[in-house]
Short mmCIF file of C-alpha atoms in Angstrom, two decimals:
data_model
loop_
_atom_site.label_atom_id
_atom_site.label_comp_id
_atom_site.label_asym_id
_atom_site.label_seq_id
_atom_site.Cartn_x
_atom_site.Cartn_y
_atom_site.Cartn_z
CA MET N 1 -3.23 27.28 3.85
CA VAL N 2 -2.18 24.48 1.50
CA ALA N 3 0.07 24.67 -1.53
CA LEU N 4 -1.72 24.35 -4.86
CA ILE N 5 0.02 21.80 -7.06
CA ASP N 6 0.83 23.14 -10.51
CA ALA N 7 0.73 21.14 -13.73
CA GLU N 8 4.46 20.36 -13.61
CA GLN N 9 4.11 18.66 -10.24
CA ALA N 10 0.73 17.04 -10.87
CA PRO N 11 0.77 13.34 -9.91
CA ILE N 12 0.23 10.95 -12.80
CA LEU N 13 -3.32 10.02 -11.85
CA ALA N 14 -4.23 13.70 -11.39
CA ARG N 15 -2.96 14.77 -14.81
CA PRO N 16 -6.23 14.14 -16.68
CA TYR N 17 -7.84 16.73 -14.41
CA TYR N 18 -5.19 19.26 -15.45
CA ALA N 19 -5.81 18.74 -19.16
CA GLY N 20 -8.28 21.59 -19.73
CA GLU N 21 -7.42 25.09 -20.84
CA GLY N 22 -5.87 27.33 -18.22
CA PRO N 23 -4.81 26.39 -14.72
CA PRO N 24 -6.73 23.76 -12.77
CA SER N 25 -9.27 24.91 -10.20
CA PRO N 26 -7.94 25.36 -6.67
CA ILE N 27 -10.08 22.39 -5.64
CA THR N 28 -8.28 20.17 -8.16
CA ALA N 29 -4.87 21.67 -7.40
CA SER N 30 -5.29 21.05 -3.68
CA LEU N 31 -6.82 17.57 -3.97
CA ALA N 32 -3.82 16.59 -6.11
CA HIS N 33 -1.85 16.23 -2.88
CA VAL N 34 -3.77 12.97 -2.43
CA PRO N 35 -4.31 11.51 -5.90
CA GLU N 36 -6.34 8.52 -4.78
CA VAL N 37 -8.78 10.87 -3.03
CA LEU N 38 -8.83 13.23 -6.00
CA GLU N 39 -9.68 10.30 -8.27
CA ALA N 40 -12.74 9.51 -6.19
CA THR N 41 -13.81 13.05 -5.31
CA LEU N 42 -13.76 14.87 -8.63
CA PRO N 43 -15.89 12.36 -10.57
CA PHE N 44 -18.29 12.28 -7.59
CA VAL N 45 -18.58 16.05 -7.45
CA GLY N 46 -18.72 16.32 -11.22
CA ARG N 47 -21.56 13.82 -11.42
CA ILE N 48 -23.62 15.46 -8.69
CA LEU N 49 -23.04 19.12 -9.54
CA GLY N 50 -22.76 18.64 -13.30
CA PRO N 51 -25.42 17.97 -15.93
CA THR N 52 -28.02 15.33 -15.04
CA ALA N 53 -31.76 15.02 -15.54
CA ILE N 54 -32.20 18.15 -13.42
CA ASP N 55 -31.58 21.38 -15.27
CA LEU N 56 -28.56 23.48 -14.41
CA ARG N 57 -30.59 26.52 -13.37
CA ALA N 58 -32.23 24.54 -10.57
CA LYS N 59 -28.90 23.06 -9.53
CA GLU N 60 -27.24 26.44 -9.40
CA ILE N 61 -30.06 27.75 -7.22
CA VAL N 62 -29.25 24.95 -4.80
CA ILE N 63 -25.46 25.35 -4.94
CA LEU N 64 -25.37 29.12 -4.67
CA ARG N 65 -28.02 29.24 -1.92
CA THR N 66 -26.25 26.57 0.12
CA SER N 67 -22.88 28.27 -0.30
CA ALA N 68 -24.31 31.62 0.77
CA LEU N 69 -25.90 30.08 3.87
CA MET N 70 -22.56 28.51 4.74
CA GLU N 71 -20.73 31.77 4.04
CA CYS N 72 -18.25 30.06 1.75
CA ARG N 73 -16.55 32.92 -0.04
CA TYR N 74 -14.88 30.73 -2.64
CA CYS N 75 -18.04 28.82 -3.60
CA VAL N 76 -20.25 31.91 -3.61
CA GLU N 77 -17.87 33.76 -5.90
CA ALA N 78 -17.32 30.81 -8.22
CA HIS N 79 -20.99 29.86 -8.44
CA THR N 80 -22.22 33.41 -8.86
CA THR N 81 -20.66 33.35 -12.32
CA VAL N 82 -21.93 29.83 -13.02
CA ALA N 83 -25.42 30.83 -11.91
CA LEU N 84 -25.39 33.81 -14.27
CA ASP N 85 -24.27 31.51 -17.07
CA SER N 86 -27.09 29.12 -16.17
CA GLY N 87 -29.74 31.75 -16.77
CA LEU N 88 -30.25 33.32 -13.35
CA SER N 89 -30.59 37.08 -13.29
CA VAL N 90 -28.42 39.40 -11.23
CA GLY N 91 -31.44 40.01 -8.98
CA GLU N 92 -31.97 36.27 -8.46
CA VAL N 93 -28.29 35.79 -7.69
CA CYS N 94 -28.43 38.61 -5.15
CA ALA N 95 -31.48 37.03 -3.50
CA LEU N 96 -29.82 33.63 -3.26
CA ARG N 97 -26.74 35.30 -1.78
CA GLY N 98 -28.97 36.82 0.93
CA GLU N 99 -28.64 40.36 -0.36
CA ARG N 100 -32.35 40.66 -1.25
CA GLU N 101 -35.57 39.01 -0.10
CA VAL N 102 -36.07 35.73 -1.94
CA GLU N 103 -39.82 36.20 -2.13
CA ALA N 104 -39.35 39.64 -3.67
CA VAL N 105 -37.46 38.17 -6.60
CA PHE N 106 -38.53 34.57 -7.10
CA THR N 107 -42.18 34.00 -8.01
CA ASN N 108 -42.13 30.46 -9.34
CA ARG N 109 -43.79 28.11 -6.85
CA ASP N 110 -41.43 25.21 -7.61
CA GLU N 111 -38.33 27.34 -7.12
CA LEU N 112 -39.61 28.84 -3.88
CA ALA N 113 -40.31 25.34 -2.54
CA LEU N 114 -36.85 24.26 -3.62
CA ILE N 115 -35.21 27.20 -1.84
CA SER N 116 -37.13 26.38 1.35
CA TRP N 117 -35.94 22.80 1.10
CA VAL N 118 -32.34 23.94 0.62
CA ASP N 119 -32.52 26.26 3.62
CA GLU N 120 -33.83 23.40 5.75
CA VAL N 121 -31.30 20.80 4.58
CA ALA N 122 -28.37 23.18 4.93
CA LEU N 123 -29.24 24.75 8.27
CA GLY N 124 -31.68 22.38 9.94
CA ARG N 125 -30.99 19.77 12.57
CA GLY N 126 -32.72 16.41 12.71
CA ALA N 127 -35.73 15.63 10.53
CA ALA N 128 -37.18 18.40 8.36
CA PRO N 129 -40.44 19.99 9.60
CA GLU N 130 -43.54 18.47 8.03
CA ASP N 131 -44.70 21.65 6.33
CA ILE N 132 -41.39 22.16 4.52
CA THR N 133 -41.24 18.49 3.56
CA ALA N 134 -44.82 18.60 2.27
CA ARG N 135 -44.08 21.71 0.24
CA ALA N 136 -41.02 20.03 -1.29
CA ARG N 137 -42.98 16.86 -2.05
CA GLU N 138 -45.56 18.88 -3.94
CA VAL N 139 -42.99 19.96 -6.51
CA MET N 140 -40.44 17.12 -6.46
CA GLY N 141 -40.82 13.39 -6.95
CA ASP N 142 -38.51 10.92 -5.25
CA PRO N 143 -35.73 11.14 -7.84
CA GLU N 144 -35.65 14.94 -7.77
CA LEU N 145 -35.82 15.09 -3.99
CA VAL N 146 -32.97 12.60 -3.62
CA GLU N 147 -30.80 14.37 -6.11
CA MET N 148 -31.45 17.89 -4.85
CA THR N 149 -30.80 16.81 -1.28
CA LEU N 150 -27.51 15.27 -2.38
CA VAL N 151 -26.59 18.45 -4.27
CA VAL N 152 -27.02 20.36 -1.00
CA ALA N 153 -24.96 17.77 0.90
CA ALA N 154 -22.15 17.74 -1.66
CA THR N 155 -22.12 21.53 -1.68
CA LEU N 156 -21.88 21.59 2.11
CA MET N 157 -18.85 19.32 1.87
CA LEU N 158 -17.21 21.60 -0.67
CA ASN N 159 -18.17 24.72 1.31
CA ARG N 160 -16.34 23.47 4.38
CA TYR N 161 -13.40 22.19 2.35
CA CYS N 162 -12.91 25.46 0.45
CA SER N 163 -13.51 27.69 3.46
CA ALA N 164 -11.33 25.76 5.87
CA LEU N 165 -8.44 25.64 3.41
CA GLY N 166 -8.95 29.24 2.31
CA LEU N 167 -8.88 28.39 -1.38
CA PRO N 168 -8.32 31.45 -3.55
CA THR N 169 -10.83 32.61 -6.13
CA SER N 170 -9.40 32.73 -9.64
CA ALA N 171 -8.50 36.06 -11.20
CA ALA N 172 -10.90 35.37 -14.05
CA THR N 173 -13.81 34.86 -11.67
CA LEU N 174 -12.97 38.01 -9.72
CA ALA N 175 -12.81 39.99 -12.95
CA ARG N 176 -16.21 38.65 -14.04
CA LEU N 177 -17.75 39.51 -10.65
CA ALA N 178 -16.42 43.04 -10.92
CA GLU N 179 -17.80 43.33 -14.42
CA GLU N 180 -21.25 42.22 -13.23
CA GLY N 181 -21.15 44.49 -10.19
CA LEU N 182 -21.25 41.48 -7.90
CA ALA N 183 -17.76 41.62 -6.41
CA MET J 1 -1.85 -15.76 -9.67
CA THR J 2 -2.63 -12.29 -8.32
CA ALA J 3 -3.20 -9.35 -10.65
CA MET J 4 0.14 -7.90 -9.57
CA ALA J 5 1.96 -11.20 -10.21
CA GLY J 6 0.45 -11.18 -13.69
CA ALA J 7 1.55 -7.60 -14.35
CA ILE J 8 5.06 -8.48 -13.18
CA ALA J 9 5.16 -11.66 -15.28
CA ARG J 10 4.12 -9.68 -18.37
CA GLY J 11 6.84 -7.13 -17.67
CA GLU J 12 4.39 -4.29 -17.18
CA VAL J 13 5.60 -3.58 -13.65
CA GLY J 14 8.99 -4.25 -12.11
CA GLY J 15 9.09 -7.15 -9.69
CA ARG J 16 11.05 -5.34 -7.00
CA LEU J 17 9.16 -3.55 -4.23
CA TRP J 18 11.22 -0.63 -2.98
CA PHE J 19 11.27 1.08 0.41
CA TYR J 20 12.71 4.47 1.32
CA ALA J 21 13.83 3.62 4.84
CA ASN J 22 14.66 7.25 5.61
CA TYR J 23 15.76 10.51 4.02
CA HIS J 24 18.68 11.58 6.18
CA CYS J 25 22.27 10.72 5.37
CA ASN J 26 25.75 11.29 6.71
CA LEU J 27 26.83 12.51 3.26
CA ARG J 28 25.69 15.34 0.98
CA CYS J 29 26.37 14.10 -2.55
CA THR J 30 26.21 16.65 -5.34
CA TYR J 31 23.74 14.60 -7.39
CA CYS J 32 21.56 13.26 -4.59
CA LEU J 33 17.96 12.78 -5.71
CA THR J 34 16.54 13.46 -2.28
CA GLU J 35 18.75 16.32 -1.10
CA SER J 36 19.77 14.03 1.72
CA ALA J 37 22.18 15.34 4.31
CA PRO J 38 22.76 14.97 8.05
CA GLU J 39 20.37 17.76 9.01
CA VAL J 40 17.35 16.87 6.88
CA THR J 41 14.18 15.50 8.43
CA ARG J 42 14.53 11.75 8.93
CA ARG J 43 11.09 10.79 7.53
CA GLU J 44 11.58 7.14 8.48
CA LEU J 45 9.15 4.65 7.04
CA GLY J 46 9.60 2.46 10.13
CA ARG J 47 11.00 -1.00 10.70
CA GLU J 48 7.73 -2.80 11.43
CA GLN J 49 5.93 -0.99 8.66
CA ILE J 50 8.55 -2.08 6.13
CA VAL J 51 8.45 -5.73 7.19
CA GLU J 52 4.65 -5.76 7.17
CA ARG J 53 4.49 -4.27 3.69
CA ALA J 54 7.23 -6.58 2.41
CA ARG J 55 5.25 -9.62 3.53
CA GLU J 56 2.15 -8.33 1.80
CA GLY J 57 4.27 -7.57 -1.25
CA ARG J 58 5.44 -11.18 -1.39
CA GLU J 59 1.85 -12.40 -1.15
CA LEU J 60 0.88 -10.05 -3.96
CA GLY J 61 3.56 -11.51 -6.22
CA PHE J 62 6.51 -9.16 -5.93
CA THR J 63 9.69 -11.11 -6.55
CA ALA J 64 12.33 -8.97 -4.84
CA LEU J 65 12.75 -6.14 -2.37
CA GLY J 66 14.91 -3.03 -2.32
CA VAL J 67 15.81 -0.60 0.45
CA THR J 68 17.22 2.86 -0.13
CA GLY J 69 17.23 6.31 1.46
CA GLY J 70 18.95 8.52 2.67
CA GLU J 71 21.58 6.23 4.02
CA PRO J 72 19.73 3.19 5.38
CA PHE J 73 22.57 2.09 7.64
CA VAL J 74 22.47 5.22 9.78
CA LEU J 75 19.40 3.54 11.26
CA GLU J 76 20.43 1.25 14.11
CA TYR J 77 18.00 -1.50 13.19
CA MET J 78 18.99 -1.77 9.54
CA PRO J 79 21.03 -5.03 9.67
CA GLU J 80 18.18 -6.82 11.45
CA LEU J 81 15.63 -5.32 9.09
CA ILE J 82 17.56 -6.41 6.01
CA ALA J 83 17.86 -9.92 7.47
CA ALA J 84 14.09 -9.99 8.00
CA LEU J 85 13.48 -8.79 4.45
CA GLY J 86 16.00 -11.26 3.04
CA SER J 87 14.05 -14.03 4.71
CA GLU J 88 11.01 -12.96 2.69
CA LEU J 89 12.48 -12.27 -0.75
CA PRO J 90 15.83 -11.52 -2.41
CA THR J 91 16.76 -8.08 -1.16
CA ILE J 92 19.10 -5.33 -2.22
CA VAL J 93 20.02 -2.45 0.07
CA LEU J 94 21.71 0.67 -1.24
CA SER J 95 24.44 2.17 0.92
CA ASN J 96 27.35 4.57 0.85
CA ALA J 97 29.33 2.07 2.97
CA THR J 98 30.80 4.78 5.17
CA VAL J 99 29.20 3.71 8.43
CA PHE J 100 30.40 0.10 8.53
CA ASN J 101 32.47 -0.02 11.72
CA ASP J 102 33.41 -3.33 13.34
CA ARG J 103 30.21 -3.52 15.37
CA ARG J 104 28.10 -2.83 12.31
CA LEU J 105 29.95 -5.44 10.32
CA ARG J 106 29.35 -8.03 13.03
CA GLU J 107 25.65 -7.18 13.01
CA MET J 108 25.61 -7.67 9.25
CA GLU J 109 27.19 -11.14 9.29
CA PRO J 110 23.82 -13.00 9.23
CA LEU J 111 23.18 -11.43 5.82
CA ALA J 112 25.78 -13.79 4.33
CA ASP J 113 23.33 -16.67 4.61
CA LEU J 114 20.52 -14.81 2.89
CA PRO J 115 19.76 -13.65 -0.68
CA VAL J 116 20.90 -10.14 0.16
CA GLN J 117 23.17 -7.76 -1.68
CA VAL J 118 24.54 -4.45 -0.47
CA GLN J 119 24.82 -2.03 -3.38
CA ILE J 120 27.61 0.41 -2.68
CA SER J 121 28.28 3.64 -4.53
CA LEU J 122 31.74 4.16 -5.99
CA ASP J 123 31.92 6.61 -8.85
CA ARG J 124 35.55 7.17 -9.79
CA PRO J 125 38.84 5.27 -9.46
CA ASP J 126 40.65 8.26 -7.97
CA PRO J 127 39.93 9.46 -4.43
CA ASP J 128 39.91 13.17 -5.24
CA ASP J 129 37.53 12.81 -8.18
CA ASN J 130 35.25 10.46 -6.29
CA ASP J 131 35.19 12.52 -3.12
CA ALA J 132 34.46 15.75 -4.99
CA MET J 133 30.99 14.36 -5.69
CA ARG J 134 30.45 12.27 -2.60
CA GLY J 135 32.33 13.98 0.20
CA PRO J 136 35.68 13.80 1.99
CA GLU J 137 37.09 10.36 2.81
CA ASN J 138 34.30 8.60 0.93
CA PHE J 139 36.67 6.72 -1.38
CA ARG J 140 38.88 5.49 1.45
CA LYS J 141 35.94 4.30 3.52
CA VAL J 142 34.39 2.43 0.58
CA VAL J 143 37.55 0.61 -0.44
CA GLU J 144 38.06 -0.37 3.20
CA ALA J 145 34.48 -1.55 3.69
CA VAL J 146 33.91 -3.57 0.54
CA PRO J 147 36.59 -6.24 1.19
CA LYS J 148 35.36 -6.61 4.77
CA LEU J 149 31.85 -7.33 3.53
CA VAL J 150 33.16 -9.73 0.89
CA GLU J 151 35.32 -11.52 3.48
CA ARG J 152 32.18 -12.12 5.51
CA GLY J 153 30.42 -13.64 2.53
CA ILE J 154 27.95 -10.77 2.18
CA GLY J 155 26.82 -10.05 -1.37
CA VAL J 156 28.09 -6.73 -2.71
CA ARG J 157 27.38 -4.79 -5.88
CA ILE J 158 29.18 -1.65 -6.93
CA ALA J 159 27.11 1.14 -8.45
CA THR J 160 28.83 3.85 -10.43
CA THR J 161 26.88 6.98 -11.21
CA LEU J 162 28.23 9.24 -13.94
CA GLU J 163 27.12 12.38 -15.71
CA ASP J 164 27.25 10.55 -19.04
CA PRO J 165 28.30 6.89 -18.95
CA ASP J 166 28.67 6.82 -22.75
CA ALA J 167 31.21 9.62 -22.58
CA ALA J 168 33.25 8.12 -19.75
CA ASP J 169 37.00 7.85 -20.28
CA PRO J 170 37.55 4.15 -21.11
CA HIS J 171 40.92 4.13 -19.34
CA GLU J 172 39.35 5.53 -16.22
CA MET J 173 36.54 2.99 -16.40
CA GLU J 174 39.09 0.21 -16.80
CA ARG J 175 40.91 1.40 -13.68
CA LEU J 176 37.60 1.52 -11.83
CA CYS J 177 36.83 -2.05 -12.93
CA ASP J 178 40.30 -3.17 -11.91
CA LEU J 179 39.61 -1.66 -8.51
CA HIS J 180 36.28 -3.44 -7.96
CA ARG J 181 37.73 -6.72 -9.23
CA SER J 182 40.61 -6.31 -6.79
CA MET J 183 38.05 -6.01 -4.00
CA GLY J 184 36.37 -9.24 -5.05
CA ILE J 185 33.48 -7.78 -7.03
CA PRO J 186 32.99 -9.39 -10.45
CA ASP J 187 31.95 -7.41 -13.51
CA GLU J 188 28.37 -8.72 -13.37
CA ASP J 189 28.00 -7.03 -10.00
CA HIS J 190 29.13 -3.63 -11.26
CA VAL J 191 26.41 -1.34 -12.57
CA VAL J 192 27.02 1.98 -14.29
CA ARG J 193 24.15 4.41 -14.65
CA PRO J 194 23.63 8.08 -15.45
CA ILE J 195 22.94 10.81 -12.93
CA ILE J 196 19.22 11.50 -12.92
CA SER J 197 18.29 15.15 -13.23
CA ARG J 198 16.02 15.36 -10.23
CA GLY J 199 16.57 16.64 -6.72
CA ARG J 200 19.97 18.16 -6.01
CA ALA J 201 21.28 16.98 -9.39
CA MET J 202 18.69 19.17 -11.12
CA SER J 203 19.55 22.12 -8.89
CA ASN J 204 23.19 21.60 -9.86
CA ASP J 205 22.28 21.27 -13.55
CA MET J 206 23.50 17.69 -13.70
CA GLY J 207 22.21 14.50 -15.27
CA VAL J 208 19.61 13.28 -17.73
CA LEU J 209 15.91 14.03 -17.50
CA ALA J 210 13.84 11.09 -16.32
CA GLY J 211 10.09 11.10 -16.05
CA PHE J 212 7.11 8.85 -16.48
CA GLU J 213 8.14 7.86 -20.00
CA GLN J 214 11.75 6.98 -19.21
CA LEU J 215 11.50 5.18 -15.89
CA GLU J 216 10.46 1.60 -15.32
CA PRO J 217 7.43 1.34 -13.03
CA GLU J 218 8.63 -0.09 -9.73
CA LEU J 219 6.43 0.42 -6.71
CA THR J 220 8.30 2.51 -4.14
CA LEU J 221 6.97 3.12 -0.66
CA THR J 222 8.07 6.06 1.48
CA ALA J 223 6.92 7.90 4.57
CA ASP J 224 5.22 10.33 2.17
CA GLY J 225 3.34 7.77 0.10
CA ALA J 226 3.76 5.39 -2.82
CA PHE J 227 5.73 6.45 -5.88
CA TYR J 228 6.19 5.29 -9.46
CA SER J 229 9.89 4.42 -9.19
CA PRO J 230 12.75 4.58 -6.71
CA PHE J 231 13.88 7.60 -8.74
CA ALA J 232 10.55 9.35 -8.10
CA PRO J 233 10.27 10.51 -4.46
CA THR J 234 12.80 13.25 -5.02
CA VAL J 235 13.25 16.51 -3.17
CA ARG J 236 14.23 19.85 -4.65
CA GLY J 237 14.53 23.10 -2.77
CA GLY J 238 13.32 21.24 0.31
CA GLU J 239 10.03 20.34 -1.38
CA LEU J 240 8.96 16.79 -2.21
CA ASP J 241 8.31 16.24 -5.92
CA THR J 242 4.80 14.93 -6.50
CA ASP J 243 4.88 14.47 -10.28
CA LEU J 244 5.51 10.73 -9.88
CA LEU J 245 3.44 10.25 -6.74
CA VAL J 246 1.05 7.31 -7.09
CA SER J 247 -0.86 7.55 -3.81
CA ARG J 248 -0.50 8.62 -0.21
CA THR J 249 -1.85 5.22 0.78
CA THR J 250 0.85 2.59 1.31
CA LYS J 251 -1.16 0.07 3.31
CA PRO J 252 -2.52 -2.28 2.20
CA VAL J 253 0.17 -2.49 -0.49
CA ARG J 254 -2.44 -3.87 -2.87
CA GLU J 255 -3.94 -0.40 -3.26
CA PRO J 256 -0.90 1.48 -4.59
CA ALA J 257 0.17 -1.67 -6.46
CA GLU J 258 -3.10 -1.72 -8.38
CA MET J 259 -2.84 1.99 -9.06
CA LEU J 260 0.71 1.56 -10.34
CA ALA J 261 -0.38 -1.30 -12.60
CA ARG J 262 -3.12 0.92 -13.99
CA ILE J 263 -0.63 3.71 -14.61
CA ALA J 264 1.84 1.32 -16.21
CA GLY J 265 -0.89 0.05 -18.50
CA SER J 266 -1.53 3.59 -19.70
CA ARG J 267 2.04 4.20 -20.86
CA PRO J 268 2.36 4.64 -24.61
CA ALA J 269 3.55 1.49 -26.36
CA GLY J 270 7.30 1.32 -26.74
CA ASN J 271 8.11 3.35 -23.68
CA ASP J 272 10.32 1.52 -21.27
CA ALA J 273 13.35 2.10 -19.14
CA SER J 274 15.06 3.67 -22.12
CA ILE J 275 17.88 5.31 -20.21
CA GLY J 276 18.90 2.13 -18.44
CA ILE J 277 18.76 3.39 -14.90
CA ARG J 278 19.37 0.42 -12.65
#
């Protein structure tokens, strides 16, 4: 759909985002077409989806669940491996991907409330129903609720971006998925 | 003083704001940075857009303007545009001087009263050698056009582009200088620079490499965005090079100007326009 810019053609302001080992992610390599947008987007996404006061396991529940609801192939594949690395089991990953019943796998009250909140934010229209909001408020204070809601919103943005542009999953991710039986 | 004026005054950023008026050209030079030719997409920046950005550039503290392409003078409005730019700031326009018929020359006459120079390419003192790189009849057209511009009081510079200026035959260079002097162009208005290995020159294995470290930062606006230098928005294999792209945003000019200043400030100490490309 769009050309991915390699390191040789990376604009000057995009080069710091190419500095890691291996090729840049397709998100970086596509955003590099517009360096001023890349400069704003990648720190924003990194801050919201990366380490904060909320632990990575909870964030990956949100990201993977949202991506599965939005049927974003790229994000589901990429975050399946991240979720496994964040401590989620294969069964939990399958449940978040919609391949198993969530309630059959997740038993923690906080995580079940979080998944309900994610489902509502990602798929709902208008204000959230009172019962789902109340359930979320029982397990999340204002800071957590704000941040988790923003994680869903940022993931939705990336889901549409990656799906619409048909970004390719890296060979390394595909190999890992095959190895885990999650391809 | 604006931030850009300060960066220019400190020598961190070049004072000239460049515009790529277009990408198409009536010639197909062997070392062209932009693979320009008659059939390529025009990709015009636009007359009003250029004037608007030039005015903002002056307010930001830029001290001069430059227009290049493609061949700018294949655009009908170019004489009027250059006059408008020359009314804002000292302006240089790069041309192959092969489209200056009598009507065009008449349209250019107002430029004589303005701080405007037309920089014309002339590479070799012999027609065959020159035209091998620049195309048939190029030499004849240039040596006919330059005196006509000079007669009209229009400022002219001659730009000579060579594979390796340091290795140039001194006798040949002397004959070239005799030629430009005979056309009324003094030595101070003759620049000699190397072919830059980008665009068609790179495809043809010509020229010296020039990247971020070798080029002076000079904000350059094109239809495709803002670039680090007029030697940056190059095309190879039909694809625009993005390695020296600053931003896709060109308006307001302040935005790419600030980004360029930030980039220039990140260059390692001691790096400057070390290959003397002017």
